[in-house]
Short mmCIF file of C-alpha atoms in Angstrom, two decimals:
data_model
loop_
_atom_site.label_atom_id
_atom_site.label_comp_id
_atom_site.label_asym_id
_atom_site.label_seq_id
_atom_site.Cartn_x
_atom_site.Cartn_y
_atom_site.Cartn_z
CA UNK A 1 -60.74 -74.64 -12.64
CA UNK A 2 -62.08 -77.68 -11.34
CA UNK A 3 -65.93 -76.30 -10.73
CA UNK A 4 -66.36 -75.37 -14.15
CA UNK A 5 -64.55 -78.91 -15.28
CA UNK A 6 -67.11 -80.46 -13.11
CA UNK A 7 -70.42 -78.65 -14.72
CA UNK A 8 -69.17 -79.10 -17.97
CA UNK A 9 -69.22 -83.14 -17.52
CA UNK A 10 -72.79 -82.86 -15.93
CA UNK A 11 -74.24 -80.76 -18.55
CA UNK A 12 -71.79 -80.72 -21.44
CA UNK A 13 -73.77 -82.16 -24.72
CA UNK A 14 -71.41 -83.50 -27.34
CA UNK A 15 -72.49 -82.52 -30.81
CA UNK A 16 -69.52 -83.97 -32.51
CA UNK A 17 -66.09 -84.52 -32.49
CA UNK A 18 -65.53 -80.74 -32.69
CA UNK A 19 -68.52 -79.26 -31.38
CA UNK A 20 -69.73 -79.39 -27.18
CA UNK A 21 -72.73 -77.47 -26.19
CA UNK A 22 -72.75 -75.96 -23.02
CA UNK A 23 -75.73 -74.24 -23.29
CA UNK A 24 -77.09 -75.04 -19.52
CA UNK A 25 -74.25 -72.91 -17.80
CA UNK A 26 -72.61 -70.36 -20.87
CA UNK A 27 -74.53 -70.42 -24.05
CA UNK A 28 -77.80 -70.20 -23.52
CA UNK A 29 -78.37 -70.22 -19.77
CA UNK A 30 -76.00 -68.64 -17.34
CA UNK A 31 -75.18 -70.09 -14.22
CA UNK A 32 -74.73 -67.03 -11.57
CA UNK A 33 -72.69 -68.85 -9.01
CA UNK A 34 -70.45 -70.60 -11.70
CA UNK A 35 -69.66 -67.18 -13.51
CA UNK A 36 -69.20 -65.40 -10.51
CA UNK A 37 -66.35 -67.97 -9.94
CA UNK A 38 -65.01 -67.57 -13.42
CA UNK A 39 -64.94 -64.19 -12.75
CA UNK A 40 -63.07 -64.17 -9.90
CA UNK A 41 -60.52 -66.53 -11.11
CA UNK A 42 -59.77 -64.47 -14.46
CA UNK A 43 -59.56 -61.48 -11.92
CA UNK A 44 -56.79 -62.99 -9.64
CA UNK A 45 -54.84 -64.18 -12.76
CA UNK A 46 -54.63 -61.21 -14.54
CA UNK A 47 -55.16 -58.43 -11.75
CA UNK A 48 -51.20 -58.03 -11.49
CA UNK A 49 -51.23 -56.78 -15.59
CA UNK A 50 -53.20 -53.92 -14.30
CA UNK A 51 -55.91 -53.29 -17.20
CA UNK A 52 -58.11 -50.52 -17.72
CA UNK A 53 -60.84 -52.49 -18.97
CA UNK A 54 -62.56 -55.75 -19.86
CA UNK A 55 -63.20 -56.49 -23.48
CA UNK A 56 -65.37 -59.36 -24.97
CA UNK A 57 -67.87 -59.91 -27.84
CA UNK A 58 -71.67 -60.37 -27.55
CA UNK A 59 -73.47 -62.19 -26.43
CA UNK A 60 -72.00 -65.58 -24.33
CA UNK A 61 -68.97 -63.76 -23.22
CA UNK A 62 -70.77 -60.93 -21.49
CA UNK A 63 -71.70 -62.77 -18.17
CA UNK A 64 -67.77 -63.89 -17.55
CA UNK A 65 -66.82 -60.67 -18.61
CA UNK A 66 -69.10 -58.73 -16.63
CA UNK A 67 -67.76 -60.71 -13.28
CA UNK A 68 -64.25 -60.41 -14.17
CA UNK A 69 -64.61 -56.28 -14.43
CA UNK A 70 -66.74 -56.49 -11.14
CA UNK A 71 -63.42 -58.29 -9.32
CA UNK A 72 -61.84 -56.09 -11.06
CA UNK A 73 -63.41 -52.97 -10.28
CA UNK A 74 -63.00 -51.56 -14.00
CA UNK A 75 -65.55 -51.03 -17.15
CA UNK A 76 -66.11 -53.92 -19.47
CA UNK A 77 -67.04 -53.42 -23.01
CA UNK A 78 -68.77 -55.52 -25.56
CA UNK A 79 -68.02 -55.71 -29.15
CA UNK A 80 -71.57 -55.68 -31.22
CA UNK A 81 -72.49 -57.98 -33.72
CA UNK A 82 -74.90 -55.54 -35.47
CA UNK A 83 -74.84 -51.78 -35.52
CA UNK A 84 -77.87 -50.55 -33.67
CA UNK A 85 -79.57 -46.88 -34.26
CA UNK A 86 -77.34 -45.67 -31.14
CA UNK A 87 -74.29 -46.62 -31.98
CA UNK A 88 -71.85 -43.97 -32.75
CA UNK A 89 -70.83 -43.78 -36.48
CA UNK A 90 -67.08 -44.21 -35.60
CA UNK A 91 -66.32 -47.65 -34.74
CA UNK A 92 -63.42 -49.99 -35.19
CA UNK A 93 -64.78 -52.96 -36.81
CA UNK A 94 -63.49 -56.39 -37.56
CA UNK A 95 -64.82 -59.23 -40.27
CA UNK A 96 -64.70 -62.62 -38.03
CA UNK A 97 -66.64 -66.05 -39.18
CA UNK A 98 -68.16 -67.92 -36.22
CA UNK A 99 -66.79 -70.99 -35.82
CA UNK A 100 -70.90 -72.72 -34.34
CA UNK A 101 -72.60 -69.89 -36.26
CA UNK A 102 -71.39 -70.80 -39.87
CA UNK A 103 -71.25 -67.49 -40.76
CA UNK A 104 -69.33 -64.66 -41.04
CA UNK A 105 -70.16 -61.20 -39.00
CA UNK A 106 -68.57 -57.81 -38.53
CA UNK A 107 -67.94 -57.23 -34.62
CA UNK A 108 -67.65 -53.54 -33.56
CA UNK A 109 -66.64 -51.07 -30.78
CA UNK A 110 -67.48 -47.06 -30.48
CA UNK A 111 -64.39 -45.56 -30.87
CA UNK A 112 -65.33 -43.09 -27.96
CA UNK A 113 -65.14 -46.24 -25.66
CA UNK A 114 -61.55 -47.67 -26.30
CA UNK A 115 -58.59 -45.67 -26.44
CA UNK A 116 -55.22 -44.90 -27.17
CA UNK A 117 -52.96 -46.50 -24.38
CA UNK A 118 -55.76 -48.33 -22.19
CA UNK A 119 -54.51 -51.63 -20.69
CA UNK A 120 -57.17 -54.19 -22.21
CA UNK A 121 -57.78 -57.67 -20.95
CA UNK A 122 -60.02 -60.00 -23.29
CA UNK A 123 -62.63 -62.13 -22.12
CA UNK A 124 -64.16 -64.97 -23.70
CA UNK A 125 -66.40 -68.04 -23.25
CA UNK A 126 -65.16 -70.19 -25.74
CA UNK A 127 -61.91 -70.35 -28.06
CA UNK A 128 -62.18 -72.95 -31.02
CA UNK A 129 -59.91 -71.53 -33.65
CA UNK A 130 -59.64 -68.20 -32.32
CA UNK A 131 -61.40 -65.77 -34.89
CA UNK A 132 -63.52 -63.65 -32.78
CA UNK A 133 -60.39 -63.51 -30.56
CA UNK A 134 -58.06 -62.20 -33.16
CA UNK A 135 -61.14 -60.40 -34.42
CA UNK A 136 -61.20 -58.71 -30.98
CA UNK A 137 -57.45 -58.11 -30.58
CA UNK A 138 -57.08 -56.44 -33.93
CA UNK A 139 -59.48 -53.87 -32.76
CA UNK A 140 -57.24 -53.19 -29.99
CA UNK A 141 -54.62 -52.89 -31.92
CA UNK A 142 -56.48 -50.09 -34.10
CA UNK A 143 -57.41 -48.47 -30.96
CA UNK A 144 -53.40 -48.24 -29.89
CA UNK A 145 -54.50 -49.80 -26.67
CA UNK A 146 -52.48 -52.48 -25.17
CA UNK A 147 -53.68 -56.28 -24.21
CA UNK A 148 -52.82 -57.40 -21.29
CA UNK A 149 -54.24 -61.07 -21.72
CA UNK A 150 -57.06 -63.39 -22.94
CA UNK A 151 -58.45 -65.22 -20.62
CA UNK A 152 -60.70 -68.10 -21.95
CA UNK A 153 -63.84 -70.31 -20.08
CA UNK A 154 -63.06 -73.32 -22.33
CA UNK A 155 -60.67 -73.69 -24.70
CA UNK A 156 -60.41 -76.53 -27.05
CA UNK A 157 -57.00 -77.25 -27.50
CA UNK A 158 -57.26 -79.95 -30.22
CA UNK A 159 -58.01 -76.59 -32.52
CA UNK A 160 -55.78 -74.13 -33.23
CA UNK A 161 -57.53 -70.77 -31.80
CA UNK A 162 -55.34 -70.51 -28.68
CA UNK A 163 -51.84 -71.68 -29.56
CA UNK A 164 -52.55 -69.29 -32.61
CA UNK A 165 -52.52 -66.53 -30.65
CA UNK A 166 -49.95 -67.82 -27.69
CA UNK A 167 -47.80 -67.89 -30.63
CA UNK A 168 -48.07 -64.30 -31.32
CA UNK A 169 -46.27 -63.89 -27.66
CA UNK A 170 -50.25 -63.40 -26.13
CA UNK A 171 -50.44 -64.83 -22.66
CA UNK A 172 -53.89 -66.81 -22.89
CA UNK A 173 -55.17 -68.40 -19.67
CA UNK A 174 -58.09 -71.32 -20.27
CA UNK A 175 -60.06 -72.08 -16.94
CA UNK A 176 -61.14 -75.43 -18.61
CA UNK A 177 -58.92 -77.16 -21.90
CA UNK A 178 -60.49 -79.79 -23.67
CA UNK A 179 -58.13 -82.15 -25.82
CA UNK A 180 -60.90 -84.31 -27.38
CA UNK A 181 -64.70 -85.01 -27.88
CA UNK A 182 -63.78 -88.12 -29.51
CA UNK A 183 -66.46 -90.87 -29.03
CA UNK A 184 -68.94 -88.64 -27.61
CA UNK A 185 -66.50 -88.25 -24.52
CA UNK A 186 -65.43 -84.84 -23.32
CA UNK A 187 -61.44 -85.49 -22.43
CA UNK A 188 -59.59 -82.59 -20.57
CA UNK A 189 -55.83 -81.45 -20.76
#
């Protein structure tokens, strides 16, 4: 997706060889007009898989999420990083580290709001080496639902998160694939 290709060289910060900060359009600050687009994009790629609902993980995949279930006129979920007074008792829950984090969190969904034979599509800002992501589709796969997809904002393809999980047979669509930060330069596929 060339627009988002073309913010992230305005604003994209290189931390390191490994690490890009986006946090003027994704991370930190959201950038309506961009996500709306982002939205829209992972809605015409992955409307013909006809899912039930949009999955992602708090808190910098809501926004994209959130657009891609309003193209798609169907409920998006988030998966919760901490278990709040409200939250039902039954959830499936997952163990994932955080690749910018450091650290390792559970990542949870009611069971009352993912079920048995829903069509899920996952949405996700980032994909490094893929942890929340397999995080997120093993709790699909507890729920018997079915994914339909993963579509990813920016992927960097120099790690091994999303040809981990295209290996399992999982189409993954990246609107943006970075092969290098090397030298402080942000290089695309």
């Amino acid at each position: 997706m060339e627009l988002l290709k073309q913010r992230i060289q305005e604003v994209g910060v290189v931390v390191s060889d490994k690490v890009l900060k986006l946090d003027a359009i994704l991370n930190h600050q959201v950038d309506p007009v961009l996500t709306m687009e982002m939205g829209r994009e992972f809605a015409r790629l992955f409307r013909e898989t006809k899912p039930d609902k949009v999955l992602t993980v708090e808190s910098s995949g809501i926004p994209i999420a959130f657009t891609t279930a309003l193209h798609l006129e169907i409920p998006m979920i988030f998966a919760r990083r901490k278990k709040t007074l409200t939250m039902d008792q039954d959830t499936y829950s997952e163990r994932v580290p955080s690749f910018t984090k450091g650290i390792v969190t559970d990542i949870m969904v009611s069971s009352h709001l993912l079920h048995k034979g829903e069509r899920v599509l996952l949405i996700d800002d980032f994909i490094a080496n893929g942890d929340a992501a397999r995080g997120l589709i093993r709790i699909i796969e507890k729920a018997e639902a079915e994914l339909v997809g993963v579509g990813i904002a920016v992927e960097k393809s120099f790690q091994s998160g999303g040809s981990s999980i295209r290996d399992r047979g999982i189409r993954v669509e990246s609107l943006a694939r970075i092969s290098s930060l090397a030298n402080g330069q942000i290089t695309f596929d």
